[in-house]
XYZ file of C-alpha atoms in Angstrom:
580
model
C 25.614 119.057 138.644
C 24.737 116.084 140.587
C 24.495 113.917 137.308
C 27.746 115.032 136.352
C 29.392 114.157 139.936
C 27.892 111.257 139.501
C 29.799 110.442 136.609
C 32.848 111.382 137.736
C 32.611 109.445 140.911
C 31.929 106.094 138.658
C 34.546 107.173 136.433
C 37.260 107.376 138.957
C 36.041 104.436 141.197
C 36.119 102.467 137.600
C 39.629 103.554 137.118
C 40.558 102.660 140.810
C 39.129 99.244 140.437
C 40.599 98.832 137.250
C 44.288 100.113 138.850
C 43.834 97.979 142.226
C 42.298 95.054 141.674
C 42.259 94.402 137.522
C 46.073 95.313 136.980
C 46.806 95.767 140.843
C 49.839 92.865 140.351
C 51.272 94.451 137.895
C 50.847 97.787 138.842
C 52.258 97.060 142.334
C 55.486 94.987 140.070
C 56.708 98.490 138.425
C 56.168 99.742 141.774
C 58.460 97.316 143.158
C 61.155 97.539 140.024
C 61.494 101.086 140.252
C 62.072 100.670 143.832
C 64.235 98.105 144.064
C 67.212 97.557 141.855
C 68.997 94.855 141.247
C 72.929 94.591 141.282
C 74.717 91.222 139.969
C 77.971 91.020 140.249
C 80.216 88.705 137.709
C 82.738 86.605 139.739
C 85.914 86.365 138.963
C 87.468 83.816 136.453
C 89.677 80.987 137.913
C 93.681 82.069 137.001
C 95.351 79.541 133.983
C 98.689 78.792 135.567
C 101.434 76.882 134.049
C 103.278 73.394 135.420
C 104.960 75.764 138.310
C 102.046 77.406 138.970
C 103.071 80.988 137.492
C 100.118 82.798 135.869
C 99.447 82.429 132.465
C 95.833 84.314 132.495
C 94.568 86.094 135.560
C 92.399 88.872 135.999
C 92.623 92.794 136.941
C 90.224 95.657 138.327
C 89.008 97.712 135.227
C 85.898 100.438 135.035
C 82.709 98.749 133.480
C 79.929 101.238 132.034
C 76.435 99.727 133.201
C 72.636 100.926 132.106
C 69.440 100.454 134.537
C 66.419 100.126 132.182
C 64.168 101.059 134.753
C 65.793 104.647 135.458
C 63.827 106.608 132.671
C 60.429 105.656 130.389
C 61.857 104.456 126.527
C 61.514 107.632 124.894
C 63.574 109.117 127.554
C 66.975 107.362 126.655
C 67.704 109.021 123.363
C 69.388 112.396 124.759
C 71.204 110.023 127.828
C 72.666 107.663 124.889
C 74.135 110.567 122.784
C 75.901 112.040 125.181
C 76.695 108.745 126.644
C 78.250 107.787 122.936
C 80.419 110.320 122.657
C 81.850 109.752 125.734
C 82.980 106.067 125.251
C 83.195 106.512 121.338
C 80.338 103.673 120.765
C 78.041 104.185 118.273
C 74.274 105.038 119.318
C 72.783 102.415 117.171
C 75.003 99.663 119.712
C 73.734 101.157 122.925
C 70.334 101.079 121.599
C 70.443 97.580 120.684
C 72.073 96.670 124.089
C 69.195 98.442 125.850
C 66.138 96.897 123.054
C 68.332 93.310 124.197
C 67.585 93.709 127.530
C 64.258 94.912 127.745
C 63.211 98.243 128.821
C 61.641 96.526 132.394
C 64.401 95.044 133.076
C 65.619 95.672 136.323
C 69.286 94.318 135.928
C 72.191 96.572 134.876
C 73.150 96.246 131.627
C 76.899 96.203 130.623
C 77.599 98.587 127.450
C 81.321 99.194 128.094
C 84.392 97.473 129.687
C 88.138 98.678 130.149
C 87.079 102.500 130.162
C 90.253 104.821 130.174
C 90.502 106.877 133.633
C 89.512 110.320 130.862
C 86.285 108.429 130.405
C 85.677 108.038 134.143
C 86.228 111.754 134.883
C 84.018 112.709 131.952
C 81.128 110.203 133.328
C 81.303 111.634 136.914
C 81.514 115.077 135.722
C 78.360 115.121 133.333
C 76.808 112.277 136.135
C 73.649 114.526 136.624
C 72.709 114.683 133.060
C 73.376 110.764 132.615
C 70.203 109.323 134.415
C 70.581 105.858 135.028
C 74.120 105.337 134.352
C 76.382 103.810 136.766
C 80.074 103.323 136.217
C 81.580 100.099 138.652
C 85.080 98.221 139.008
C 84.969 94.739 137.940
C 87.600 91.769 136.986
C 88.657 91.484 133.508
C 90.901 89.057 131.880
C 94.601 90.021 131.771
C 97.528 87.908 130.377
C 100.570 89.070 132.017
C 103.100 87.851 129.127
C 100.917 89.194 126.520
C 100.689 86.849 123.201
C 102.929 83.838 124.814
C 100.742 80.873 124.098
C 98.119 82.887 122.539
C 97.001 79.747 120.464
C 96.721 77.414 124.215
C 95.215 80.064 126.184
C 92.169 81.586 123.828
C 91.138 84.680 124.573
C 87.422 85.251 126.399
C 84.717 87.721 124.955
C 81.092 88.612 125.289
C 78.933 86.362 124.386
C 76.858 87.202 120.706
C 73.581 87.076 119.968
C 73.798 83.265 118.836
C 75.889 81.983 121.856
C 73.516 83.950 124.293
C 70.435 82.020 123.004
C 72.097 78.548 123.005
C 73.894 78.914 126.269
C 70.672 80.592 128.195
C 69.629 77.722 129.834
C 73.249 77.416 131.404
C 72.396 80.715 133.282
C 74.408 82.939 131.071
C 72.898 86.283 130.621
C 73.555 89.557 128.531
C 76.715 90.698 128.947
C 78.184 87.813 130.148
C 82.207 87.166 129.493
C 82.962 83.603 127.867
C 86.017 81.663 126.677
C 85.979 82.052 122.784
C 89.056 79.369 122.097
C 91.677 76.855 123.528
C 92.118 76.641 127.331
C 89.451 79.771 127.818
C 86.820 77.800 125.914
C 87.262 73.896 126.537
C 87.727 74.954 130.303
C 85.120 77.563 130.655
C 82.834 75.533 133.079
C 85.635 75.030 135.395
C 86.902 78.745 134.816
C 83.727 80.628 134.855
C 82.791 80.871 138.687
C 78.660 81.831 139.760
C 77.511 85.070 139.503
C 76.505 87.190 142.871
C 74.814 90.198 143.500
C 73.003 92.758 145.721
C 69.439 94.037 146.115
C 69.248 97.723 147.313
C 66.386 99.831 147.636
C 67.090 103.423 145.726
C 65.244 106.659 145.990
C 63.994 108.807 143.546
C 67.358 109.942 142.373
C 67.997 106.674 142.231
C 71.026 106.424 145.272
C 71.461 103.695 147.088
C 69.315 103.741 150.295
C 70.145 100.164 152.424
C 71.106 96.840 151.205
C 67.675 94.343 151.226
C 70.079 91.136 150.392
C 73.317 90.250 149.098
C 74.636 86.610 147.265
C 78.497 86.779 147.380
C 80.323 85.446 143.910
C 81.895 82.372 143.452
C 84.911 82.657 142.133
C 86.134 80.198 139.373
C 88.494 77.150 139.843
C 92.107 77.444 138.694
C 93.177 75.398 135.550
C 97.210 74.380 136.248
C 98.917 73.392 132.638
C 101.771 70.808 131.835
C 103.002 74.073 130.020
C 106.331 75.124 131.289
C 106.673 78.812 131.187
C 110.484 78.957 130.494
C 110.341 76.065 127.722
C 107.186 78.461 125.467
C 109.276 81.365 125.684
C 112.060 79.470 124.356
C 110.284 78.158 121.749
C 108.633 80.821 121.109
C 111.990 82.532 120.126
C 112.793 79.623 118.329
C 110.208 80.291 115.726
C 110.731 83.983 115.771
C 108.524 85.066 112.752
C 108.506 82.677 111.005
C 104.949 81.196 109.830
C 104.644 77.743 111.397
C 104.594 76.018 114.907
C 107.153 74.071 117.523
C 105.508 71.585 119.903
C 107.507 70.332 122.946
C 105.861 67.092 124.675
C 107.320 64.741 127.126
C 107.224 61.152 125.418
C 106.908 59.039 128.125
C 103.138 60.889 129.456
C 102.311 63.096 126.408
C 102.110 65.999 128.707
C 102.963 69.171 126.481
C 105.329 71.281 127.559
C 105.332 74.270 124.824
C 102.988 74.829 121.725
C 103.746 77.613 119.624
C 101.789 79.068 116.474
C 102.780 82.261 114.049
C 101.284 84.680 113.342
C 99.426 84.975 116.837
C 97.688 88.000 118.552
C 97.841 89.164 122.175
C 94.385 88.097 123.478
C 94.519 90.989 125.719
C 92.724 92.849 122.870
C 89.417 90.802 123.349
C 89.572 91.892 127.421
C 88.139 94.920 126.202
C 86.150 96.552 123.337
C 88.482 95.759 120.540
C 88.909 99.020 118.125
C 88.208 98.838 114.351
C 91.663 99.519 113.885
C 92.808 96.785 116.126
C 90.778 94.385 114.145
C 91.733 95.453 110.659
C 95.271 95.089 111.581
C 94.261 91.613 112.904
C 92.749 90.474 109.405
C 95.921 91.680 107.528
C 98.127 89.004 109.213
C 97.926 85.693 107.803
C 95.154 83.712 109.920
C 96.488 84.434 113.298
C 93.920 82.945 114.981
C 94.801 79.636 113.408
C 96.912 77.378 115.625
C 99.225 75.790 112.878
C 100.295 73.030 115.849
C 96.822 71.323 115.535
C 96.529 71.966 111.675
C 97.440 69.169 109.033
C 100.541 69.458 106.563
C 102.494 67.076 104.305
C 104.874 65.612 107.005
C 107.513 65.159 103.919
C 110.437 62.866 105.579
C 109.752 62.787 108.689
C 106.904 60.083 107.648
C 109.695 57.207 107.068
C 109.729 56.745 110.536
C 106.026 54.974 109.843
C 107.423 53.353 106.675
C 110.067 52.104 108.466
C 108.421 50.357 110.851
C 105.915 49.072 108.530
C 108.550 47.492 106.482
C 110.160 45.658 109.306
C 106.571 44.668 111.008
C 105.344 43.592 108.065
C 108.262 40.341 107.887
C 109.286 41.252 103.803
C 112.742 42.623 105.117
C 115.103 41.683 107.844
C 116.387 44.124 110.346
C 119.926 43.915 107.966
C 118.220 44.291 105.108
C 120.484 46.428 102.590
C 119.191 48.131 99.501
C 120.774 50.096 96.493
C 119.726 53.303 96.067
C 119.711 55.256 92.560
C 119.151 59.201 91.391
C 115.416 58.225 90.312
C 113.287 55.247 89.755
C 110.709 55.060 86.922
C 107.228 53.536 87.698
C 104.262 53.405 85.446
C 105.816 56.117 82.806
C 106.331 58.403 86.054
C 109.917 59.242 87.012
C 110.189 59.426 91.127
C 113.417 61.273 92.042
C 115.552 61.471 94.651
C 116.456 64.551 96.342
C 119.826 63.631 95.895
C 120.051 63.462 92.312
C 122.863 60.915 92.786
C 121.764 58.526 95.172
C 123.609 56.997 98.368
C 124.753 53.540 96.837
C 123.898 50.767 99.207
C 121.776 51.202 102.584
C 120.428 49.521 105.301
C 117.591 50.991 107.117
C 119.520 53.092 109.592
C 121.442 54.640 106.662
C 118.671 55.428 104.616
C 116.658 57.117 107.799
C 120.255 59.190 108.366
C 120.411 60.497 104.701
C 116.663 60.295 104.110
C 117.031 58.556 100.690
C 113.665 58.531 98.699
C 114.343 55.883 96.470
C 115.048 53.009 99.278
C 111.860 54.182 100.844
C 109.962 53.974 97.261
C 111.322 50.240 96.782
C 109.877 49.260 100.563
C 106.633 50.970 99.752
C 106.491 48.541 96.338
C 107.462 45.372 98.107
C 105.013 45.979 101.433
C 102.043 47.600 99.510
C 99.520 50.363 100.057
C 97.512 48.319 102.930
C 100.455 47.725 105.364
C 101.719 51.581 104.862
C 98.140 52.482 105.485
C 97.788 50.505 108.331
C 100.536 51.284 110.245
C 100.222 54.909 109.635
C 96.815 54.897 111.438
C 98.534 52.618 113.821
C 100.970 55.745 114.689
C 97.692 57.928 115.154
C 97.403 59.750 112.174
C 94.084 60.019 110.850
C 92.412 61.085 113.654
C 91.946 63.635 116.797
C 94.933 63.134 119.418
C 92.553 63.160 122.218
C 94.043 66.572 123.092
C 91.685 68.982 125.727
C 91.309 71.751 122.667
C 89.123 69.263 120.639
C 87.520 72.120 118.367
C 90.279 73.373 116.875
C 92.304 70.423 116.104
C 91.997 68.473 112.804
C 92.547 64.755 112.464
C 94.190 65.373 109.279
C 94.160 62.971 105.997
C 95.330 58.975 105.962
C 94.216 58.557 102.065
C 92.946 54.541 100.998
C 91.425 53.328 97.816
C 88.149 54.333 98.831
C 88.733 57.839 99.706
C 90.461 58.712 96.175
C 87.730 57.015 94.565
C 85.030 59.559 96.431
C 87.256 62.134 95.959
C 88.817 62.206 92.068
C 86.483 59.278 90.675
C 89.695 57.129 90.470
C 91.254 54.243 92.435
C 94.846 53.962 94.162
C 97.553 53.867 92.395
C 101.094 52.066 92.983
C 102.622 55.839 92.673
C 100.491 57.162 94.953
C 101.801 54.349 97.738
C 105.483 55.748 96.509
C 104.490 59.370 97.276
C 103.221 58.459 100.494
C 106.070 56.126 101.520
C 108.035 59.750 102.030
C 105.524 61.691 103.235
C 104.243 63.234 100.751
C 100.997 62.752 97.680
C 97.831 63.284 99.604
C 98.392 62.290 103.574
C 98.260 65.606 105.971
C 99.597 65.722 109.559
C 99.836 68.002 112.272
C 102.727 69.111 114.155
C 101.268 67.336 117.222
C 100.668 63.858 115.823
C 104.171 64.000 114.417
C 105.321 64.679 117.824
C 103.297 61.868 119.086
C 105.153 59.731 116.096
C 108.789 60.503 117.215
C 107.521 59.552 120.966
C 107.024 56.284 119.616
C 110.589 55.396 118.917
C 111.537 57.876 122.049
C 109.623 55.782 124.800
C 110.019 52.091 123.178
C 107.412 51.633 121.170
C 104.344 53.272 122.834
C 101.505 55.776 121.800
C 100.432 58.509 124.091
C 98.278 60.772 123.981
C 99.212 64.203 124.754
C 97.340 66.492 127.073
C 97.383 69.977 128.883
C 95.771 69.948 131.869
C 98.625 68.802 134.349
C 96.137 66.674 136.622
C 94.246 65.042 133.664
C 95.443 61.501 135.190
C 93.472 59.274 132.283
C 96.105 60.901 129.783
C 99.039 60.903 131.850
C 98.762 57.529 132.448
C 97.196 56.061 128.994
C 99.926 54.281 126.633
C 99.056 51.891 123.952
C 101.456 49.173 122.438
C 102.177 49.078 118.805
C 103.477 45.511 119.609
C 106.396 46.358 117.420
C 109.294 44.178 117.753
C 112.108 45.037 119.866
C 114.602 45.050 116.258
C 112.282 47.493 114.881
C 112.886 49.854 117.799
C 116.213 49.235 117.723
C 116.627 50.409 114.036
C 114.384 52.793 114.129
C 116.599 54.576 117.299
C 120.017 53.859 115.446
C 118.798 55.466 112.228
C 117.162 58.821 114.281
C 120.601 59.299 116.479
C 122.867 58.539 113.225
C 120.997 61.630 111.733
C 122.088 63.849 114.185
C 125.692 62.629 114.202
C 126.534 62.195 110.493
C 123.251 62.431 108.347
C 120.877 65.566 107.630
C 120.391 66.691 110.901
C 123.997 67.628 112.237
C 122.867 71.073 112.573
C 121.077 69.469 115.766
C 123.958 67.933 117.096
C 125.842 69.975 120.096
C 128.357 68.604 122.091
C 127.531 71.091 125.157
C 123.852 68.870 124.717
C 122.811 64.821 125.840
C 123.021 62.977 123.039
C 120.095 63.603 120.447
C 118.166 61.578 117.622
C 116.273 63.343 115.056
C 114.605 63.188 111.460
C 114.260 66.287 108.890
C 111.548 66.586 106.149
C 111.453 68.720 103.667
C 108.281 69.352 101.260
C 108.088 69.814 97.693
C 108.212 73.116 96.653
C 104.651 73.805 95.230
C 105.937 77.604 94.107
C 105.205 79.510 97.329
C 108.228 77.782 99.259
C 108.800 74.080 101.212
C 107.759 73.848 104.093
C 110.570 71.948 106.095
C 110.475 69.834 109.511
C 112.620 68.865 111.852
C 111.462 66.602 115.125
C 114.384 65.475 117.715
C 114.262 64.060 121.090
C 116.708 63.517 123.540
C 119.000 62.274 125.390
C 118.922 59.667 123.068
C 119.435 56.881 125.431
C 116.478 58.001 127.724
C 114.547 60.036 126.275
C 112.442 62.988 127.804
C 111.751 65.710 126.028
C 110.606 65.303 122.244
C 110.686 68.861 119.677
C 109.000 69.045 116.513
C 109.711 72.158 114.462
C 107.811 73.005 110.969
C 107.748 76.357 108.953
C 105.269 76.853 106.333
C 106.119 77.853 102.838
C 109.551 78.449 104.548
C 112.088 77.264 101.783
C 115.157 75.440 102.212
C 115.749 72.218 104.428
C 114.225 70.460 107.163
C 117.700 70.218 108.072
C 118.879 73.850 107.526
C 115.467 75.556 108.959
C 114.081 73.200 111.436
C 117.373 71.866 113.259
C 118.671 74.834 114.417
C 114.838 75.904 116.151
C 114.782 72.596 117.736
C 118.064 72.880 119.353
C 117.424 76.096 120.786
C 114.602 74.673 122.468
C 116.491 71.539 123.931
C 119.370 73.591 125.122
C 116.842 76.179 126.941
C 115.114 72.742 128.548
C 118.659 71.058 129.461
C 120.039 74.361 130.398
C 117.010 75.272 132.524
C 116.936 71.590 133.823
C 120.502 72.014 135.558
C 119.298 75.461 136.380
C 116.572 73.837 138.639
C 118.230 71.297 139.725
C 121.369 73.612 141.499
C 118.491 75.683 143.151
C 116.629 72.979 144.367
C 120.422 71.562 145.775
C 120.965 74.962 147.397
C 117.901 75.324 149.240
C 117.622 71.871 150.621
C 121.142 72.168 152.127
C 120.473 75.893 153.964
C 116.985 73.751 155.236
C 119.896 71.383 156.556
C 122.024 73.971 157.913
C 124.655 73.197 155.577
């Protein structure tokens, strides 16, 4: 008997060494974590607001499902997580991962659920006994007030995946964690995000809340205020109705943007919560709705001769007067180059042919100046390359093609008809709807590039204008030749005599058997110009002139309209502050 106490007095003292001393710091850790639970608490996002400061994304109180780890051993979780799944219709497999993620010692709450309906709240409370370590809390999540308006500017936010979780670690992001996932929401999301606060309570067995050992308030996130104006996107918006394209509205003498539009588009108020498989299956039938068609590249068809226009005056092989005849088709190389006409104008000088668009004037200047000027002066404009816009990512630079480009991409150099194509916009150059916006600002403000922008206080853009050291004459013709579209040419479906006087330029691409797609880009008043419009519609059919005019001037008569609109208000309330 005493040999056997013996034993069993080493044994336990061995085990009590072992516990204390050997694995004491850990030991006395688990202690600790099941004691002591840690509660972060996400701040709240910074608001998006436009040019008036009205709120284009803010946030709202919703019901967030959390897990704590520590609240039962891993082989404990399985009957918790069924139940647990059919309340919030998740799958078991996703809860699981979520809780294999975050590491069974963890002693953060884990988020498995956000935007829970007020059923699922009840049910969670009811069964709250059975549903060990569960805690339900109210937290911000994104809202957008006016649903999809300016979907494409705005982005959406979302959790972050696996892959954006590892990269963005280091940056203090954690599981769970809410993240801009495109346009403003993403190239802003250091400025929108805010810091992270919590509490650390001590909890009893049951694991309630017993006192508060520390507390780290959030920091809520900086506001983002846009050049967007509110009343001009929902104009626009209209504008484009269903069609599949995009409007842009910019202010030519700063670049600041004043509407972007892009169909199809979603309501990013879908990604503020767990998005249903039937929400996303109806997403993939539309046509690429998350694409913003406003920063992808097109053929700009006729709106282009703007850039040929000025090339052939800059480049000193015509005169300002220079008149040319015109003819139903011109044959180059074997290759007969029509014009849309079929007929042709007769004689024109430069603003004529920019007012009826005539193809075969602009294929006789594209002969006489030569691929290299055109080419030039079309990167000149911009084209070819990022706008310097805040949503980076998503926009292309499009496609200036040279000699060396065609030979890397068909094995074969530039041809004299592929100069001819070009000349009008079409053959292999893409543009965006933005760069051709920045294009008719150039005519618009004098002669000057901008580059356009969103955030209202980004002062390097507002303030950044480049010279094409373009000759006064050229301006001059290339402004007689935009207004005399309006007021005799192809764009009199622009022209409205309740409107400031407008200048304009259609384009219309070839039908490839799926439908043109047509352009129209105006600014206005003509004389001083402040607002420029550029509409397109893909695979849309008809005219530039027929399609695009009318969107265009809906948009300027909501900004002129509006305009006078502000302008009576602001009258009114400065005389009753004058006690008139």
């Amino acid at each position: 008997m005493l040999i056997v106490s013996l034993v069993l007095v080493a044994g336990l003292g061995s085990r009590l060494v072992y516990l204390q001393l050997i694995e004491g710091t850990r030991n006395r850790q688990l202690a600790e974590n099941n004691r002591i639970r840690l509660i972060p608490k996400q701040p709240e996002r910074g608001k998006i607001l436009d040019r008036n400061g009205k709120i284009l994304a803010g946030s709202r109180l919703s019901h967030s499902v959390f897990l704590w780890p520590l609240a039962q051993k891993k082989g404990e979780w399985s009957n918790t997580i069924r139940r647990l799944s059919k309340i919030l219709n998740i799958p078991e497999s996703v809860i699981h991962q979520r809780l294999e993620q975050a590491g069974y010692n963890s002693p953060f709450l884990v988020r498995i659920a956000r935007g829970i309906s007020p059923a699922q709240v009840t049910a969670l409370s009811e069964y709250g006994s059975e549903l060990e370590g569960i805690q339900v809390d109210a937290e911000a999540v994104r809202y957008y007030p006016n649903g999809d308006l300016a979907a494409h500017v705005l982005g959406y936010t979302g959790e972050l995946s696996d892959e954006e979780l590892k990269e963005r670690k280091q940056e203090g992001y954690r599981l769970g964690d809410v993240i801009g996932q495109m346009g403003i929401e993403q190239a802003f999301e250091a400025t929108l995000r805010g810091e992270w606060g919590g509490q650390q309570v001590e909890v009893d067995g049951s694991g309630q809340v017993v006192r508060i050992l520390g507390q780290k308030p959030t920091q809520a996130g900086q506001d983002v205020t846009l050049t967007i104006d509110i009343e001009v996107q929902k104009a626009a918006e209209a504008a484009l109705g269903d069609r599949k394209g995009a409007i842009v509205a910019m202010d030519p003498r700063n670049g600041a943007i004043l509407a972007m539009v892009s169909r199809p588009t979603f309501d990013p108020n879908l990604f503020s919560t767990r998005i249903t498989d039937a929400q996303w299956k109806q997403l993939q039938s539309a046509d690429h709705p998350f694409v913003d068609r406003a920063l992808q590249a097109f053929q700009p068809a006729s709106t282009f001769k703007i850039v040929t226009t000025a090339a052939a005056l800059e480049s000193g092989k015509f005169s300002p007067d220079t008149v040319l005849p015109t003819y139903p088709s011109i044959t180059v190389g074997g290759i007969v180059f029509n014009d849309w006409n079929r007929a042709g104008f007769g004689p024109l000088d430069f603003p004529g042919a920019i007012a009826w668009s005539s193809d075969t004037f602009f294929y006789q200047v594209a002969m006489t100046i030569g691929d290299h000027t055109l080419i030039d002066w079309t990167r000149r404009f911009g084209f070819g390359r990022k706008t310097g816009l805040e949503l980076e990512i998503e926009e292309s630079p499009g496609l200036v093609p040279d000699d060396a480009w065609k030979k890397k991409e068909f094995g074969q150099g530039w041809f004299l008809g592929d100069t001819i194509n070009m000349s009008i916009g079409q053959g292999f150059l893409l543009t965006t709807p933005l760069q051709v916006a920045v294009m008719f600002a150039v005519p618009a403000n004098g002669g000057f590039r901008v580059k356009p922008h969103l955030l209202k206080d980004n002062e390097e853009s507002k303030s950044w204008r480049e010279s094409l050291n373009m000759q006064p004459t050229t301006v001059q013709r290339l402004q007689e030749g935009l207004r005399e579209v309006v007021t005799y040419g192809t764009g009199q479906a622009v022209n409205d005599p309740n409107l400031p006087a407008i200048a304009g330029k259609s384009g219309t691409s070839e039908d490839m058997g799926g439908g043109s797609d047509t352009w129209f880009g105006a600014y206005a008043p003509a004389e001083k110009p402040e607002i420029v419009v550029v509409a397109f519609a893909e695979k849309s059919g008809g005219g530039g002139g027929s399609v695009g005019a009318p969107m265009v001037r809906q948009v300027l008569s909501a900004y002129f309209n509006l305009k006078k609109k502000r302008a009576s208000q602001h009258t009114k309330s400065w005389n009753q502050s004058q006690g008139q």
